[in-house]
Amino acid sequence: MVRELLEKARELSIYTAYNTNVDAIVYLKGEMVQRLIDEFGADAVRKRIDEYPRQINEPLDFVARLVHALKTGKPMAVPLVNEELHSWFDSHFKYDVERMGGQAGIIANLLSSLDFRRVTVYTPHLAKKQAEMFVNRPNLFYPVVENGRLIFKHPREAYRENDPLKVNRIFEFRAGTTFKLGDETITVPFSGRFIVSARFESIRIYTEPELRPFLPRIGEMSDGAILSGYQGIKLRYSDGKDANHYLKKAKEDIMLLKREKDVKVHLEFASIQSRELRKKVIYNLFPLVDSVGMDESEIAYVLSALGYDRLADRIFTYTRIEDTVLGGKILIDEMNLELLQIHTIYYIMYIAHADNPLGEEELRQSLELATTLAASRASLGEITSPDQISVGMSVPYNERGEYVKLRFEEAKRKLRTKEYKLVIIPTRLVQNPVSTVGLGDTISTGAFTSYLAMLKEKGEL
Ligand code: AMP
């Protein structure tokens, strides 16, 4: 079933933008964390954890947020705003792997490796090293304007010598890793990663002015668009531009993509530390897109930005399915989304309005494909061909699967759900994932493209 659905999805042409970067990965060991704590002293680390810095300005901010992430076992991303810390990181860590990062880059490589008909990826900055991180396949294209005309090149052929390069440092941690914070022994409860994301002036999220007039053509050529990277917008830039400027452009981009044909647009939401920016992204962009994907902690942040603080707090504290369903209903209604997909470690959920052209069983299949792809990626580290879907098919559902279904049925009975289509499936969870980077993007890509494939089959696309 999952295999056939992937076959159908592979016939699609997809456009994806905006964020790419190089991920420099460190596989964290207990001794490495211990060394950092000893360097700064347990008391100083503890104190800084309590202050909970939202950005990394100095090394202790990093150590504090890292230790906090390890203690909870939750994946987190914190922006690095002080460019001078590059050398501190480079002198303290040796990177085990360098690979494609950024949602648009990860999604482009995934779709291209899955042999989709045509994958067009756009990223405003394409340095040589960045370009080399794209898979070398003939179905992958980068739009270039030459002599006033739109042409497509492979990203490796389209790089620009002087473009800035964004390097994110990713600290992968494993469940069971232990270290001491003073007298306290900490054992990491879940595998995951801590991301130090570079946020510098030179990196902007936008479509270059020469390319913008061609967005309607790109939209027309595509069956769907997956947009992400808005978390990289800064509230203010030294040249006087601000988040409002870039969000206005981002809105126009979506409208341009949809001008010739109402191409379906999926927005992949990633955590945004600044409440102000988070709110702007939600209010400006959600109403323009058809589909949104996010993880459980993100829905809580989104609800809090929309003013539903009590519900958000409940989701943070208890992570009850019932509250997530309620939050999802609020979101698709207030933003008038066609489809909302929420992924968590134990389950993935779709919430749509009752008039959605797909039935609940079809929506379920779409989520099946999503979790199976993620399980393949978690097992292999990277998906390099469509037949690797079979790896994910042999990964069992997580041990809480039955419990999840029960709780979901209970939630459906309690809440008014007649006006909605609501579907949940347990995740296929890999015990010792090779990597957890990009799993959420993989889920959203598998979900959205298979959704489109089924719409297309029904003549609804
Ligand atoms: P995100 O936090 O957006 O990157 O999404 C991560 C998602 O990947 C989780 O919500 C899970 O559904 C999935 N995932 C995480 N760990 C694993 C694993 N070990 N095996 C399979 N799927 C996973």
GROMACS .gro file of N, CA, C and O in nm, residues 190-282:
model
  372
  190PHE      N    1   1.620   1.048   2.609
  190PHE     CA    2   1.586   1.014   2.469
  190PHE      C    3   1.699   1.056   2.376
  190PHE      O    4   1.769   1.152   2.405
  191SER      N    5   1.709   0.986   2.263
  191SER     CA    6   1.806   1.030   2.162
  191SER      C    7   1.748   1.151   2.090
  191SER      O    8   1.628   1.162   2.072
  192GLY      N    9   1.836   1.240   2.048
  192GLY     CA   10   1.787   1.358   1.977
  192GLY      C   11   1.904   1.445   1.937
  192GLY      O   12   2.018   1.397   1.929
  193ARG      N   13   1.877   1.574   1.912
  193ARG     CA   14   1.989   1.660   1.876
  193ARG      C   15   1.967   1.801   1.926
  193ARG      O   16   1.855   1.846   1.947
  194PHE      N   17   2.080   1.869   1.947
  194PHE     CA   18   2.078   2.008   1.989
  194PHE      C   19   2.143   2.088   1.877
  194PHE      O   20   2.256   2.061   1.839
  195ILE      N   21   2.069   2.184   1.824
  195ILE     CA   22   2.120   2.257   1.707
  195ILE      C   23   2.160   2.399   1.744
  195ILE      O   24   2.083   2.471   1.807
  196VAL      N   25   2.282   2.435   1.708
  196VAL     CA   26   2.326   2.573   1.723
  196VAL      C   27   2.318   2.632   1.583
  196VAL      O   28   2.399   2.602   1.496
  197SER      N   29   2.214   2.712   1.560
  197SER     CA   30   2.193   2.759   1.423
  197SER      C   31   2.251   2.899   1.405
  197SER      O   32   2.229   2.988   1.486
  198ALA      N   33   2.326   2.914   1.298
  198ALA     CA   34   2.391   3.042   1.270
  198ALA      C   35   2.288   3.142   1.220
  198ALA      O   36   2.214   3.115   1.127
  199ARG      N   37   2.280   3.257   1.285
  199ARG     CA   38   2.186   3.362   1.243
  199ARG      C   39   2.265   3.487   1.218
  199ARG      O   40   2.288   3.565   1.310
  200PHE      N   41   2.309   3.508   1.098
  200PHE     CA   42   2.388   3.627   1.072
  200PHE      C   43   2.321   3.716   0.971
  200PHE      O   44   2.240   3.674   0.891
  201GLU      N   45   2.362   3.840   0.977
  201GLU     CA   46   2.313   3.946   0.889
  201GLU      C   47   2.312   3.907   0.741
  201GLU      O   48   2.221   3.939   0.668
  202SER      N   49   2.419   3.839   0.700
  202SER     CA   50   2.437   3.815   0.556
  202SER      C   51   2.338   3.713   0.500
  202SER      O   52   2.317   3.706   0.381
  203ILE      N   53   2.278   3.633   0.589
  203ILE     CA   54   2.187   3.530   0.540
  203ILE      C   55   2.044   3.584   0.546
  203ILE      O   56   1.994   3.619   0.653
  204ARG      N   57   1.979   3.593   0.432
  204ARG     CA   58   1.841   3.644   0.429
  204ARG      C   59   1.750   3.542   0.362
  204ARG      O   60   1.793   3.466   0.277
  205ILE      N   61   1.625   3.544   0.405
  205ILE     CA   62   1.528   3.450   0.350
  205ILE      C   63   1.439   3.528   0.254
  205ILE      O   64   1.355   3.607   0.298
  206TYR      N   65   1.459   3.511   0.126
  206TYR     CA   66   1.382   3.586   0.026
  206TYR      C   67   1.410   3.530  -0.112
  206TYR      O   68   1.497   3.446  -0.129
  207THR      N   69   1.333   3.577  -0.211
  207THR     CA   70   1.360   3.542  -0.350
  207THR      C   71   1.426   3.662  -0.416
  207THR      O   72   1.374   3.774  -0.404
  208GLU      N   73   1.538   3.639  -0.483
  208GLU     CA   74   1.608   3.752  -0.546
  208GLU      C   75   1.515   3.822  -0.645
  208GLU      O   76   1.437   3.757  -0.714
  209PRO      N   77   1.528   3.956  -0.655
  209PRO     CA   78   1.437   4.033  -0.740
  209PRO      C   79   1.432   3.985  -0.886
  209PRO      O   80   1.325   3.987  -0.947
  210GLU      N   81   1.543   3.939  -0.943
  210GLU     CA   82   1.543   3.894  -1.084
  210GLU      C   83   1.455   3.771  -1.101
  210GLU      O   84   1.397   3.748  -1.207
  211LEU      N   85   1.448   3.688  -0.997
  211LEU     CA   86   1.374   3.562  -1.011
  211LEU      C   87   1.224   3.579  -0.984
  211LEU      O   88   1.143   3.503  -1.039
  212ARG      N   89   1.189   3.678  -0.903
  212ARG     CA   90   1.049   3.691  -0.859
  212ARG      C   91   0.947   3.693  -0.974
  212ARG      O   92   0.845   3.626  -0.964
  213PRO      N   93   0.976   3.765  -1.083
  213PRO     CA   94   0.876   3.766  -1.191
  213PRO      C   95   0.849   3.627  -1.250
  213PRO      O   96   0.748   3.608  -1.319
  214PHE      N   97   0.938   3.532  -1.223
  214PHE     CA   98   0.920   3.399  -1.280
  214PHE      C   99   0.850   3.300  -1.184
  214PHE      O  100   0.828   3.185  -1.219
  215LEU      N  101   0.819   3.349  -1.066
  215LEU     CA  102   0.753   3.258  -0.970
  215LEU      C  103   0.618   3.204  -1.022
  215LEU      O  104   0.587   3.087  -1.002
  216PRO      N  105   0.538   3.287  -1.091
  216PRO     CA  106   0.412   3.232  -1.145
  216PRO      C  107   0.438   3.115  -1.240
  216PRO      O  108   0.366   3.015  -1.238
  217ARG      N  109   0.543   3.125  -1.320
  217ARG     CA  110   0.580   3.017  -1.413
  217ARG      C  111   0.623   2.892  -1.335
  217ARG      O  112   0.584   2.780  -1.367
  218ILE      N  113   0.701   2.914  -1.229
  218ILE     CA  114   0.746   2.801  -1.147
  218ILE      C  115   0.625   2.734  -1.081
  218ILE      O  116   0.615   2.611  -1.075
  219GLY      N  117   0.532   2.815  -1.033
  219GLY     CA  118   0.410   2.761  -0.971
  219GLY      C  119   0.331   2.676  -1.070
  219GLY      O  120   0.282   2.567  -1.037
  220GLU      N  121   0.324   2.727  -1.192
  220GLU     CA  122   0.248   2.659  -1.297
  220GLU      C  123   0.310   2.523  -1.331
  220GLU      O  124   0.240   2.427  -1.363
  221MET      N  125   0.443   2.517  -1.322
  221MET     CA  126   0.514   2.394  -1.356
  221MET      C  127   0.507   2.289  -1.245
  221MET      O  128   0.552   2.177  -1.263
  222SER      N  129   0.459   2.330  -1.126
  222SER     CA  130   0.470   2.243  -1.009
  222SER      C  131   0.334   2.188  -0.966
  222SER      O  132   0.231   2.251  -0.988
  223ASP      N  133   0.335   2.071  -0.904
  223ASP     CA  134   0.212   2.016  -0.845
  223ASP      C  135   0.197   2.064  -0.701
  223ASP      O  136   0.089   2.057  -0.643
  224GLY      N  137   0.307   2.107  -0.642
  224GLY     CA  138   0.300   2.154  -0.504
  224GLY      C  139   0.429   2.226  -0.469
  224GLY      O  140   0.531   2.210  -0.535
  225ALA      N  141   0.419   2.310  -0.364
  225ALA     CA  142   0.538   2.380  -0.317
  225ALA      C  143   0.551   2.358  -0.167
  225ALA      O  144   0.451   2.357  -0.095
  226ILE      N  145   0.675   2.337  -0.124
  226ILE     CA  146   0.701   2.321   0.020
  226ILE      C  147   0.794   2.434   0.062
  226ILE      O  148   0.907   2.443   0.013
  227LEU      N  149   0.744   2.522   0.147
  227LEU     CA  150   0.821   2.640   0.185
  227LEU      C  151   0.859   2.635   0.333
  227LEU      O  152   0.779   2.594   0.417
  228SER      N  153   0.980   2.675   0.360
  228SER     CA  154   1.028   2.671   0.498
  228SER      C  155   1.146   2.765   0.514
  228SER      O  156   1.199   2.815   0.415
  229GLY      N  157   1.185   2.786   0.637
  229GLY     CA  158   1.303   2.868   0.664
  229GLY      C  159   1.271   3.004   0.723
  229GLY      O  160   1.361   3.082   0.751
  230TYR      N  161   1.142   3.032   0.745
  230TYR     CA  162   1.104   3.164   0.796
  230TYR      C  163   1.163   3.192   0.935
  230TYR      O  164   1.173   3.307   0.976
  231GLN      N  165   1.198   3.084   1.005
  231GLN     CA  166   1.259   3.103   1.137
  231GLN      C  167   1.394   3.176   1.126
  231GLN      O  168   1.447   3.226   1.223
  232GLY      N  169   1.448   3.181   1.004
  232GLY     CA  170   1.578   3.246   0.984
  232GLY      C  171   1.567   3.397   0.963
  232GLY      O  172   1.667   3.466   0.953
  233ILE      N  173   1.444   3.448   0.959
  233ILE     CA  174   1.427   3.593   0.945
  233ILE      C  175   1.462   3.660   1.078
  233ILE      O  176   1.427   3.609   1.185
  234LYS      N  177   1.533   3.772   1.070
  234LYS     CA  178   1.565   3.844   1.193
  234LYS      C  179   1.467   3.961   1.209
  234LYS      O  180   1.410   4.009   1.111
  235LEU      N  181   1.447   4.002   1.332
  235LEU     CA  182   1.352   4.112   1.354
  235LEU      C  183   1.402   4.242   1.293
  235LEU      O  184   1.325   4.321   1.241
  236ARG      N  185   1.535   4.261   1.298
  236ARG     CA  186   1.592   4.383   1.243
  236ARG      C  187   1.728   4.357   1.181
  236ARG      O  188   1.801   4.269   1.227
  237TYR      N  189   1.759   4.432   1.078
  237TYR     CA  190   1.889   4.423   1.012
  237TYR      C  191   1.956   4.559   1.018
  237TYR      O  192   1.887   4.662   1.025
  238SER      N  193   2.089   4.559   1.010
  238SER     CA  194   2.161   4.686   1.026
  238SER      C  195   2.137   4.781   0.908
  238SER      O  196   2.159   4.901   0.919
  239ASP      N  197   2.089   4.727   0.793
  239ASP     CA  198   2.061   4.818   0.681
  239ASP      C  199   1.921   4.879   0.690
  239ASP      O  200   1.873   4.943   0.595
  240GLY      N  201   1.854   4.859   0.804
  240GLY     CA  202   1.724   4.922   0.823
  240GLY      C  203   1.606   4.831   0.787
  240GLY      O  204   1.493   4.859   0.824
  241LYS      N  205   1.632   4.723   0.715
  241LYS     CA  206   1.522   4.631   0.682
  241LYS      C  207   1.482   4.554   0.808
  241LYS      O  208   1.561   4.540   0.901
  242ASP      N  209   1.358   4.507   0.809
  242ASP     CA  210   1.314   4.433   0.927
  242ASP      C  211   1.230   4.313   0.886
  242ASP      O  212   1.212   4.286   0.766
  243ALA      N  213   1.179   4.242   0.987
  243ALA     CA  214   1.101   4.121   0.960
  243ALA      C  215   0.977   4.154   0.875
  243ALA      O  216   0.940   4.077   0.787
  244ASN      N  217   0.916   4.271   0.899
  244ASN     CA  218   0.797   4.308   0.821
  244ASN      C  219   0.829   4.314   0.672
  244ASN      O  220   0.750   4.271   0.589
  245HIS      N  221   0.946   4.369   0.641
  245HIS     CA  222   0.987   4.376   0.500
  245HIS      C  223   0.994   4.236   0.440
  245HIS      O  224   0.936   4.210   0.334
  246TYR      N  225   1.063   4.145   0.509
  246TYR     CA  226   1.081   4.011   0.451
  246TYR      C  227   0.951   3.930   0.451
  246TYR      O  228   0.929   3.847   0.363
  247LEU      N  229   0.865   3.955   0.549
  247LEU     CA  230   0.739   3.881   0.550
  247LEU      C  231   0.645   3.930   0.441
  247LEU      O  232   0.568   3.853   0.384
  248LYS      N  233   0.654   4.057   0.411
  248LYS     CA  234   0.573   4.111   0.301
  248LYS      C  235   0.617   4.044   0.171
  248LYS      O  236   0.535   4.000   0.090
  249LYS      N  237   0.748   4.034   0.154
  249LYS     CA  238   0.801   3.967   0.034
  249LYS      C  239   0.761   3.819   0.032
  249LYS      O  240   0.726   3.764  -0.072
  250ALA      N  241   0.766   3.757   0.149
  250ALA     CA  242   0.731   3.614   0.157
  250ALA      C  243   0.585   3.592   0.119
  250ALA      O  244   0.550   3.495   0.050
  251LYS      N  245   0.499   3.686   0.160
  251LYS     CA  246   0.357   3.678   0.124
  251LYS      C  247   0.340   3.690  -0.027
  251LYS      O  248   0.267   3.614  -0.090
  252GLU      N  249   0.410   3.788  -0.082
  252GLU     CA  250   0.401   3.810  -0.227
  252GLU      C  251   0.450   3.687  -0.303
  252GLU      O  252   0.393   3.649  -0.405
  253ASP      N  253   0.557   3.626  -0.252
  253ASP     CA  254   0.609   3.504  -0.318
  253ASP      C  255   0.500   3.397  -0.329
  253ASP      O  256   0.483   3.334  -0.433
  254ILE      N  257   0.428   3.377  -0.220
  254ILE     CA  258   0.323   3.273  -0.222
  254ILE      C  259   0.213   3.311  -0.322
  254ILE      O  260   0.168   3.230  -0.401
  255MET      N  261   0.177   3.439  -0.322
  255MET     CA  262   0.072   3.482  -0.415
  255MET      C  263   0.120   3.472  -0.560
  255MET      O  264   0.044   3.435  -0.649
  256LEU      N  265   0.247   3.500  -0.582
  256LEU     CA  266   0.303   3.487  -0.718
  256LEU      C  267   0.303   3.340  -0.761
  256LEU      O  268   0.268   3.308  -0.875
  257LEU      N  269   0.343   3.252  -0.671
  257LEU     CA  270   0.345   3.108  -0.706
  257LEU      C  271   0.206   3.062  -0.746
  257LEU      O  272   0.189   2.976  -0.833
  258LYS      N  273   0.104   3.119  -0.681
  258LYS     CA  274  -0.034   3.075  -0.704
  258LYS      C  275  -0.104   3.153  -0.816
  258LYS      O  276  -0.221   3.130  -0.842
  259ARG      N  277  -0.037   3.248  -0.880
  259ARG     CA  278  -0.106   3.338  -0.972
  259ARG      C  279  -0.161   3.267  -1.097
  259ARG      O  280  -0.277   3.287  -1.134
  260GLU      N  281  -0.082   3.184  -1.160
  260GLU     CA  282  -0.128   3.118  -1.282
  260GLU      C  283  -0.210   2.993  -1.253
  260GLU      O  284  -0.294   2.953  -1.330
  261LYS      N  285  -0.176   2.930  -1.142
  261LYS     CA  286  -0.245   2.807  -1.105
  261LYS      C  287  -0.247   2.803  -0.952
  261LYS      O  288  -0.148   2.840  -0.890
  262ASP      N  289  -0.358   2.758  -0.895
  262ASP     CA  290  -0.365   2.759  -0.749
  262ASP      C  291  -0.284   2.641  -0.694
  262ASP      O  292  -0.338   2.546  -0.637
  263VAL      N  293  -0.153   2.649  -0.713
  263VAL     CA  294  -0.066   2.540  -0.669
  263VAL      C  295  -0.075   2.527  -0.516
  263VAL      O  296  -0.080   2.628  -0.445
  264LYS      N  297  -0.084   2.404  -0.469
  264LYS     CA  298  -0.096   2.384  -0.323
  264LYS      C  299   0.037   2.412  -0.256
  264LYS      O  300   0.142   2.364  -0.302
  265VAL      N  301   0.030   2.487  -0.148
  265VAL     CA  302   0.152   2.525  -0.078
  265VAL      C  303   0.150   2.471   0.065
  265VAL      O  304   0.053   2.488   0.138
  266HIS      N  305   0.259   2.403   0.099
  266HIS     CA  306   0.276   2.353   0.236
  266HIS      C  307   0.383   2.437   0.304
  266HIS      O  308   0.491   2.460   0.247
  267LEU      N  309   0.354   2.482   0.424
  267LEU     CA  310   0.454   2.555   0.502
  267LEU      C  311   0.501   2.464   0.615
  267LEU      O  312   0.420   2.413   0.693
  268GLU      N  313   0.631   2.442   0.619
  268GLU     CA  314   0.685   2.360   0.727
  268GLU      C  315   0.734   2.454   0.836
  268GLU      O  316   0.826   2.533   0.815
  269PHE      N  317   0.670   2.445   0.949
  269PHE     CA  318   0.696   2.540   1.058
  269PHE      C  319   0.806   2.486   1.148
  269PHE      O  320   0.801   2.370   1.189
  270ALA      N  321   0.902   2.568   1.180
  270ALA     CA  322   1.008   2.524   1.272
  270ALA      C  323   1.008   2.619   1.390
  270ALA      O  324   0.951   2.728   1.383
  271SER      N  325   1.072   2.578   1.497
  271SER     CA  326   1.060   2.658   1.618
  271SER      C  327   1.121   2.796   1.599
  271SER      O  328   1.227   2.812   1.540
  272ILE      N  329   1.049   2.895   1.647
  272ILE     CA  330   1.093   3.034   1.641
  272ILE      C  331   1.098   3.084   1.784
  272ILE      O  332   0.996   3.088   1.852
  273GLN      N  333   1.217   3.117   1.831
  273GLN     CA  334   1.233   3.155   1.971
  273GLN      C  335   1.162   3.285   2.003
  273GLN      O  336   1.101   3.299   2.108
  274SER      N  337   1.170   3.381   1.910
  274SER     CA  338   1.109   3.511   1.938
  274SER      C  339   0.958   3.504   1.917
  274SER      O  340   0.910   3.472   1.808
  275ARG      N  341   0.886   3.535   2.023
  275ARG     CA  342   0.740   3.531   2.016
  275ARG      C  343   0.687   3.630   1.912
  275ARG      O  344   0.590   3.604   1.842
  276GLU      N  345   0.755   3.744   1.904
  276GLU     CA  346   0.713   3.848   1.811
  276GLU      C  347   0.723   3.799   1.666
  276GLU      O  348   0.630   3.815   1.587
  277LEU      N  349   0.836   3.736   1.633
  277LEU     CA  350   0.853   3.685   1.497
  277LEU      C  351   0.758   3.568   1.469
  277LEU      O  352   0.698   3.558   1.363
  278ARG      N  353   0.744   3.483   1.571
  278ARG     CA  354   0.655   3.367   1.557
  278ARG      C  355   0.515   3.415   1.520
  278ARG      O  356   0.451   3.364   1.428
  279LYS      N  357   0.469   3.516   1.590
  279LYS     CA  358   0.336   3.570   1.568
  279LYS      C  359   0.323   3.627   1.426
  279LYS      O  360   0.223   3.607   1.358
  280LYS      N  361   0.427   3.697   1.385
  280LYS     CA  362   0.424   3.757   1.251
  280LYS      C  363   0.417   3.649   1.143
  280LYS      O  364   0.344   3.663   1.045
  281VAL      N  365   0.496   3.543   1.160
  281VAL     CA  366   0.496   3.436   1.060
  281VAL      C  367   0.357   3.372   1.054
  281VAL      O  368   0.301   3.351   0.947
  282ILE      N  369   0.300   3.346   1.170
  282ILE     CA  370   0.169   3.282   1.174
  282ILE      C  371   0.064   3.371   1.108
  282ILE      O  372  -0.007   3.329   1.016
   0.00000   0.00000   0.00000
